[in-house]
């Protein structure tokens, strides 16, 4: 597609429920990233996918967080048993490569856990 | 560890004024630097990407410069407009995704 697409744009969920966030990167972008941004704070790296290589999950804050990506296509970020501290904007970005390519971000998913 | 600082944290200017936003970084060994704008509750929109071999990039009323030796980049906005009101972030790539560091941003308000 022309840009990075994220869905849903907004999600309100009850504490303890599972949520799934979706990211559709730019076609041809082999690198895909998930970031979290809490209100008034900077971007927090969560996970990185590069082609068919094993993802770097070092930024995931707990085992309630997981992410998948099939090849160079859509990625999903799943948060199980959501907690109030999970409330944030979840941003997805893609790039041609992780060294020289600039990032293109999606519009984000605003998650509110009540 | 790369550290990125953006000063000021907030800036308010009257419409039509030219302004400069600053981004400082501690490690000059970078691959590129990217400027973004972020509207409230939204994602980041890329404005300009400067590779380490470049000194500046221009797009419309925006001009970004890069001085690696001094660890500085500036974003110049000419003839500011109310629609420019947003938070501006810089991101420094020091060698791949694990070494991309984002600043906290400068919140710009352009007053009509």
CSV table of C-alpha atoms in Angstrom, one decimal, chain B residues 3 8 11-12 17 32 41 46 54-57 61 66 69 72 83-84 88 95 102 109 112:
chain,number,residue,atom,x,y,z
B,3,UNK,CA,21.3,10.4,24.0
B,8,UNK,CA,13.0,23.7,24.0
B,11,UNK,CA,7.6,26.8,21.9
B,12,UNK,CA,4.9,29.3,21.1
B,17,UNK,CA,7.5,33.9,12.2
B,32,UNK,CA,21.1,9.2,9.5
B,41,UNK,CA,-2.9,11.1,19.6
B,46,UNK,CA,8.2,11.9,8.4
B,54,UNK,CA,24.5,15.1,3.8
B,55,UNK,CA,24.6,18.6,5.4
B,56,UNK,CA,21.0,19.5,4.8
B,57,UNK,CA,17.6,18.6,3.3
B,61,UNK,CA,9.1,25.6,4.0
B,66,UNK,CA,23.1,18.2,10.2
B,69,UNK,CA,30.9,16.9,14.5
B,72,UNK,CA,23.5,18.9,16.3
B,83,UNK,CA,-1.3,24.2,10.8
B,84,UNK,CA,2.3,23.7,11.8
B,88,UNK,CA,8.3,17.7,16.4
B,95,UNK,CA,23.5,1.8,13.3
B,102,UNK,CA,14.1,9.3,19.6
B,109,UNK,CA,2.2,26.2,18.9
B,112,UNK,CA,-3.0,33.0,14.6
